[in-house]
Amino acid sequence: MFTLPHRSPRDLPFVTDHTALLLVDMQRAWLEPQFDPHLNGPDAEYFLNRTHMQVVPNQRRLLSAFRSARQNVLHTLIQSLTADGRDRSLDHKLSDMHLPPGSRQARIIDDLTPTENEIVLPKTSSGVFNSTSIDYVLRNLETRHLIIAGIVTDQCVDMAVRDAADRGYLVTLVEDACATYTPERHQACLNAIKGYCWITDTQTVINRLQEMQP
């Protein structure tokens, strides 16, 4: 089992105005059983309990802390650019994954609704760096530290971590603000990506924000 604290050379103090939060795919399609039939089965109990009892409350705490510190917040979600989904990646077409723009299932859940000045990036691939302008946006924001949380740990979150690290960001993964479908998958992912990021918990990130260097 992966244990915290995680020793990493990426464990460095956050810097004011160079630190951003990215929340990955916290949308109704993957969190509400009426939109995802997989969430009605017995195997979904762990995922739903973790997301609603731990992940969402911790992300709310992160959002509050970043907003109070006036640091940038970005949200990414899976959503086609077109109503018929013709712009989707081949993988999403083969997976029959299509969330039309403006649809109810594509919306970020109410508890994590972006504020007017937060950035929302729709994507049509697992990796946010592959199908959005996030790298361009983060560099315009002068981001150095990218704090990542979301769902699911071993898919879209994993890709965001690896791709951000490859592009030169100092990545922090907030372990208790992420979830996948089994604890074994979650732990295996943490072990696999620990060389790309500093893995820590929500309270430690909040403490670091309060201690940020100018």
CSV table of C-alpha atoms in Angstrom, one decimal:
chain,number,residue,atom,x,y,z
A,1,MET,CA,0.0,0.0,0.0
A,2,PHE,CA,1.2,3.5,-0.9
A,3,THR,CA,2.0,5.5,2.3
A,4,LEU,CA,2.3,9.2,3.0
A,5,PRO,CA,4.3,11.4,3.4
A,6,HIS,CA,5.8,10.7,0.0
A,7,ARG,CA,9.5,11.6,-0.4
A,8,SER,CA,10.0,13.4,-3.7
A,9,PRO,CA,12.4,16.0,-5.1
A,10,ARG,CA,9.2,17.7,-6.3
A,11,ASP,CA,8.2,18.4,-2.7
A,12,LEU,CA,9.0,22.1,-2.9
A,13,PRO,CA,7.3,25.2,-1.4
A,14,PHE,CA,4.4,26.7,-3.5
A,15,VAL,CA,5.0,30.1,-4.9
A,16,THR,CA,2.4,32.9,-5.0
A,17,ASP,CA,1.0,33.5,-8.5
A,18,HIS,CA,2.8,30.5,-9.9
A,19,THR,CA,0.6,27.8,-8.3
A,20,ALA,CA,-2.6,26.5,-9.9
A,21,LEU,CA,-5.3,23.9,-9.1
A,22,LEU,CA,-6.6,21.5,-11.8
A,23,LEU,CA,-9.8,19.5,-11.1
A,24,VAL,CA,-10.3,16.6,-13.5
A,25,ASP,CA,-13.6,15.4,-14.8
A,26,MET,CA,-15.8,16.2,-11.8
A,27,GLN,CA,-18.9,16.1,-13.8
A,28,ARG,CA,-22.4,14.6,-13.5
A,29,ALA,CA,-21.8,11.9,-16.2
A,30,TRP,CA,-19.4,10.0,-14.0
A,31,LEU,CA,-20.8,10.7,-10.5
A,32,GLU,CA,-24.6,10.4,-10.8
A,33,PRO,CA,-26.1,6.9,-11.4
A,34,GLN,CA,-28.9,8.2,-13.6
A,35,PHE,CA,-26.2,9.1,-16.2
A,36,ASP,CA,-23.8,6.2,-15.9
A,37,PRO,CA,-25.3,2.7,-15.7
A,38,HIS,CA,-22.1,1.3,-14.3
A,39,LEU,CA,-22.8,3.3,-11.1
A,40,ASN,CA,-25.9,1.2,-10.4
A,41,GLY,CA,-24.0,-2.1,-10.0
A,42,PRO,CA,-22.5,-3.5,-6.7
A,43,ASP,CA,-18.9,-2.8,-7.9
A,44,ALA,CA,-19.7,1.0,-7.8
A,45,GLU,CA,-20.3,1.2,-4.1
A,46,TYR,CA,-16.7,1.8,-3.2
A,47,PHE,CA,-16.3,4.5,-5.9
A,48,LEU,CA,-19.5,6.3,-5.0
A,49,ASN,CA,-18.7,6.2,-1.2
A,50,ARG,CA,-15.2,7.5,-1.7
A,51,THR,CA,-16.2,10.3,-4.1
A,52,HIS,CA,-19.2,11.6,-2.2
A,53,MET,CA,-17.8,11.1,1.3
A,54,GLN,CA,-14.1,12.1,0.8
A,55,VAL,CA,-13.2,13.3,-2.7
A,56,VAL,CA,-15.8,16.0,-3.2
A,57,PRO,CA,-15.6,17.4,0.3
A,58,ASN,CA,-11.8,17.6,0.0
A,59,GLN,CA,-12.1,19.2,-3.4
A,60,ARG,CA,-14.4,21.8,-1.9
A,61,ARG,CA,-11.8,22.5,0.7
A,62,LEU,CA,-9.1,22.9,-2.0
A,63,LEU,CA,-11.3,25.2,-4.0
A,64,SER,CA,-12.0,27.4,-1.0
A,65,ALA,CA,-8.3,27.6,-0.1
A,66,PHE,CA,-7.2,28.4,-3.7
A,67,ARG,CA,-9.9,31.0,-4.1
A,68,SER,CA,-9.0,32.6,-0.7
A,69,ALA,CA,-5.4,32.7,-1.7
A,70,ARG,CA,-6.3,34.2,-5.1
A,71,GLN,CA,-4.5,31.4,-7.1
A,72,ASN,CA,-5.7,30.1,-10.4
A,73,VAL,CA,-8.2,27.3,-10.6
A,74,LEU,CA,-8.8,25.2,-13.8
A,75,HIS,CA,-11.5,22.6,-14.4
A,76,THR,CA,-11.4,20.1,-17.2
A,77,LEU,CA,-14.3,17.9,-18.3
A,78,ILE,CA,-15.1,15.5,-21.1
A,79,GLN,CA,-17.3,17.3,-23.6
A,80,SER,CA,-17.6,17.3,-27.4
A,81,LEU,CA,-17.2,20.6,-29.3
A,82,THR,CA,-20.1,19.6,-31.6
A,83,ALA,CA,-23.6,18.4,-31.0
A,84,ASP,CA,-23.0,15.2,-33.0
A,85,GLY,CA,-19.6,14.5,-31.6
A,86,ARG,CA,-17.8,14.4,-34.9
A,87,ASP,CA,-14.8,16.2,-33.4
A,88,ARG,CA,-14.2,13.4,-30.8
A,89,SER,CA,-11.0,11.4,-30.7
A,90,LEU,CA,-11.1,8.0,-32.3
A,91,ASP,CA,-10.8,6.4,-28.9
A,92,HIS,CA,-13.9,8.2,-27.6
A,93,LYS,CA,-15.8,7.3,-30.8
A,94,LEU,CA,-14.9,3.6,-30.4
A,95,SER,CA,-15.8,3.9,-26.7
A,96,ASP,CA,-19.2,5.5,-27.6
A,97,MET,CA,-18.3,8.4,-25.3
A,98,HIS,CA,-20.1,11.6,-26.3
A,99,LEU,CA,-21.2,14.4,-24.0
A,100,PRO,CA,-22.8,17.2,-26.1
A,101,PRO,CA,-22.0,20.8,-25.2
A,102,GLY,CA,-24.5,22.2,-22.8
A,103,SER,CA,-25.9,18.8,-21.9
A,104,ARG,CA,-26.9,18.0,-18.3
A,105,GLN,CA,-24.6,15.1,-18.0
A,106,ALA,CA,-21.6,17.1,-19.1
A,107,ARG,CA,-21.9,19.7,-16.3
A,108,ILE,CA,-19.6,19.9,-13.4
A,109,ILE,CA,-21.4,18.8,-10.3
A,110,ASP,CA,-23.1,21.5,-8.3
A,111,ASP,CA,-20.8,21.2,-5.3
A,112,LEU,CA,-17.8,22.2,-7.4
A,113,THR,CA,-19.4,24.7,-9.8
A,114,PRO,CA,-16.7,26.9,-11.3
A,115,THR,CA,-16.9,30.6,-10.5
A,116,GLU,CA,-17.2,33.2,-13.2
A,117,ASN,CA,-13.4,33.8,-13.5
A,118,GLU,CA,-12.2,30.1,-13.4
A,119,ILE,CA,-11.1,28.4,-16.5
A,120,VAL,CA,-13.1,25.4,-17.9
A,121,LEU,CA,-11.4,23.3,-20.6
A,122,PRO,CA,-13.6,20.7,-22.4
A,123,LYS,CA,-11.6,17.7,-23.8
A,124,THR,CA,-12.3,14.8,-26.1
A,125,SER,CA,-9.4,12.5,-24.9
A,126,SER,CA,-8.3,11.0,-21.7
A,127,GLY,CA,-5.3,13.5,-21.5
A,128,VAL,CA,-6.1,17.1,-21.0
A,129,PHE,CA,-2.8,18.1,-22.5
A,130,ASN,CA,-3.7,16.2,-25.7
A,131,SER,CA,-7.0,17.8,-26.6
A,132,THR,CA,-7.0,21.2,-25.0
A,133,SER,CA,-4.9,24.3,-24.9
A,134,ILE,CA,-4.1,23.8,-21.2
A,135,ASP,CA,-0.3,24.0,-21.7
A,136,TYR,CA,-0.6,27.3,-23.5
A,137,VAL,CA,-3.0,28.6,-20.8
A,138,LEU,CA,-0.9,27.5,-17.9
A,139,ARG,CA,2.2,29.1,-19.4
A,140,ASN,CA,0.3,32.4,-19.9
A,141,LEU,CA,-0.7,32.1,-16.2
A,142,GLU,CA,3.0,31.7,-15.4
A,143,THR,CA,2.2,28.4,-13.6
A,144,ARG,CA,5.1,26.5,-12.0
A,145,HIS,CA,3.3,24.3,-9.5
A,146,LEU,CA,0.3,22.4,-10.8
A,147,ILE,CA,-1.9,20.7,-8.1
A,148,ILE,CA,-4.1,17.9,-9.5
A,149,ALA,CA,-7.1,16.1,-8.1
A,150,GLY,CA,-10.1,14.4,-9.7
A,151,ILE,CA,-11.4,11.2,-11.3
A,152,VAL,CA,-10.5,8.6,-12.2
A,153,THR,CA,-7.1,8.2,-10.6
A,154,ASP,CA,-5.6,5.6,-13.0
A,155,GLN,CA,-7.0,7.1,-16.2
A,156,CYS,CA,-7.5,10.8,-16.8
A,157,VAL,CA,-5.8,11.9,-13.6
A,158,ASP,CA,-2.8,9.7,-14.3
A,159,MET,CA,-2.4,11.2,-17.8
A,160,ALA,CA,-2.7,14.7,-16.6
A,161,VAL,CA,0.1,14.1,-14.0
A,162,ARG,CA,2.5,12.4,-16.5
A,163,ASP,CA,1.9,14.9,-19.3
A,164,ALA,CA,2.3,17.9,-17.0
A,165,ALA,CA,5.5,16.5,-15.6
A,166,ASP,CA,6.9,15.9,-19.1
A,167,ARG,CA,6.1,19.6,-20.0
A,168,GLY,CA,8.1,20.9,-17.0
A,169,TYR,CA,5.5,21.6,-14.3
A,170,LEU,CA,6.1,20.6,-10.7
A,171,VAL,CA,3.1,18.4,-10.1
A,172,THR,CA,1.4,17.7,-6.8
A,173,LEU,CA,-1.2,14.9,-6.7
A,174,VAL,CA,-3.8,15.2,-3.9
A,175,GLU,CA,-4.3,11.6,-3.0
A,176,ASP,CA,-7.4,12.0,-0.9
A,177,ALA,CA,-9.1,14.1,-3.5
A,178,CYS,CA,-8.9,11.4,-6.2
A,179,ALA,CA,-10.8,8.2,-6.8
A,180,THR,CA,-11.0,5.2,-9.1
A,181,TYR,CA,-13.2,2.1,-9.0
A,182,THR,CA,-11.3,-0.1,-6.5
A,183,PRO,CA,-8.7,0.6,-3.8
A,184,GLU,CA,-6.3,-1.7,-5.5
A,185,ARG,CA,-6.4,0.3,-8.7
A,186,HIS,CA,-6.0,3.5,-6.8
A,187,GLN,CA,-2.9,2.2,-4.9
A,188,ALA,CA,-1.4,0.7,-8.0
A,189,CYS,CA,-1.7,4.0,-9.8
A,190,LEU,CA,0.0,5.9,-6.9
A,191,ASN,CA,2.9,3.5,-7.0
A,192,ALA,CA,3.2,3.9,-10.8
A,193,ILE,CA,3.2,7.7,-11.0
A,194,LYS,CA,5.2,8.6,-7.8
A,195,GLY,CA,8.2,9.4,-10.0
A,196,TYR,CA,6.2,12.1,-11.8
A,197,CYS,CA,4.8,14.0,-8.9
A,198,TRP,CA,4.7,14.7,-5.2
A,199,ILE,CA,1.8,12.8,-3.7
A,200,THR,CA,0.2,14.3,-0.6
A,201,ASP,CA,-3.1,15.0,1.1
A,202,THR,CA,-5.6,17.9,1.1
A,203,GLN,CA,-4.6,19.3,4.5
A,204,THR,CA,-1.0,19.5,3.5
A,205,VAL,CA,-1.8,21.3,0.3
A,206,ILE,CA,-3.9,23.8,2.3
A,207,ASN,CA,-1.1,24.3,4.8
A,208,ARG,CA,1.4,24.9,1.9
A,209,LEU,CA,-0.9,27.5,0.4
A,210,GLN,CA,-1.0,29.4,3.7
A,211,GLU,CA,2.8,29.2,3.8
A,212,MET,CA,3.3,30.3,0.2
A,213,GLN,CA,6.3,32.4,-0.7
A,214,PRO,CA,5.8,35.7,-2.5
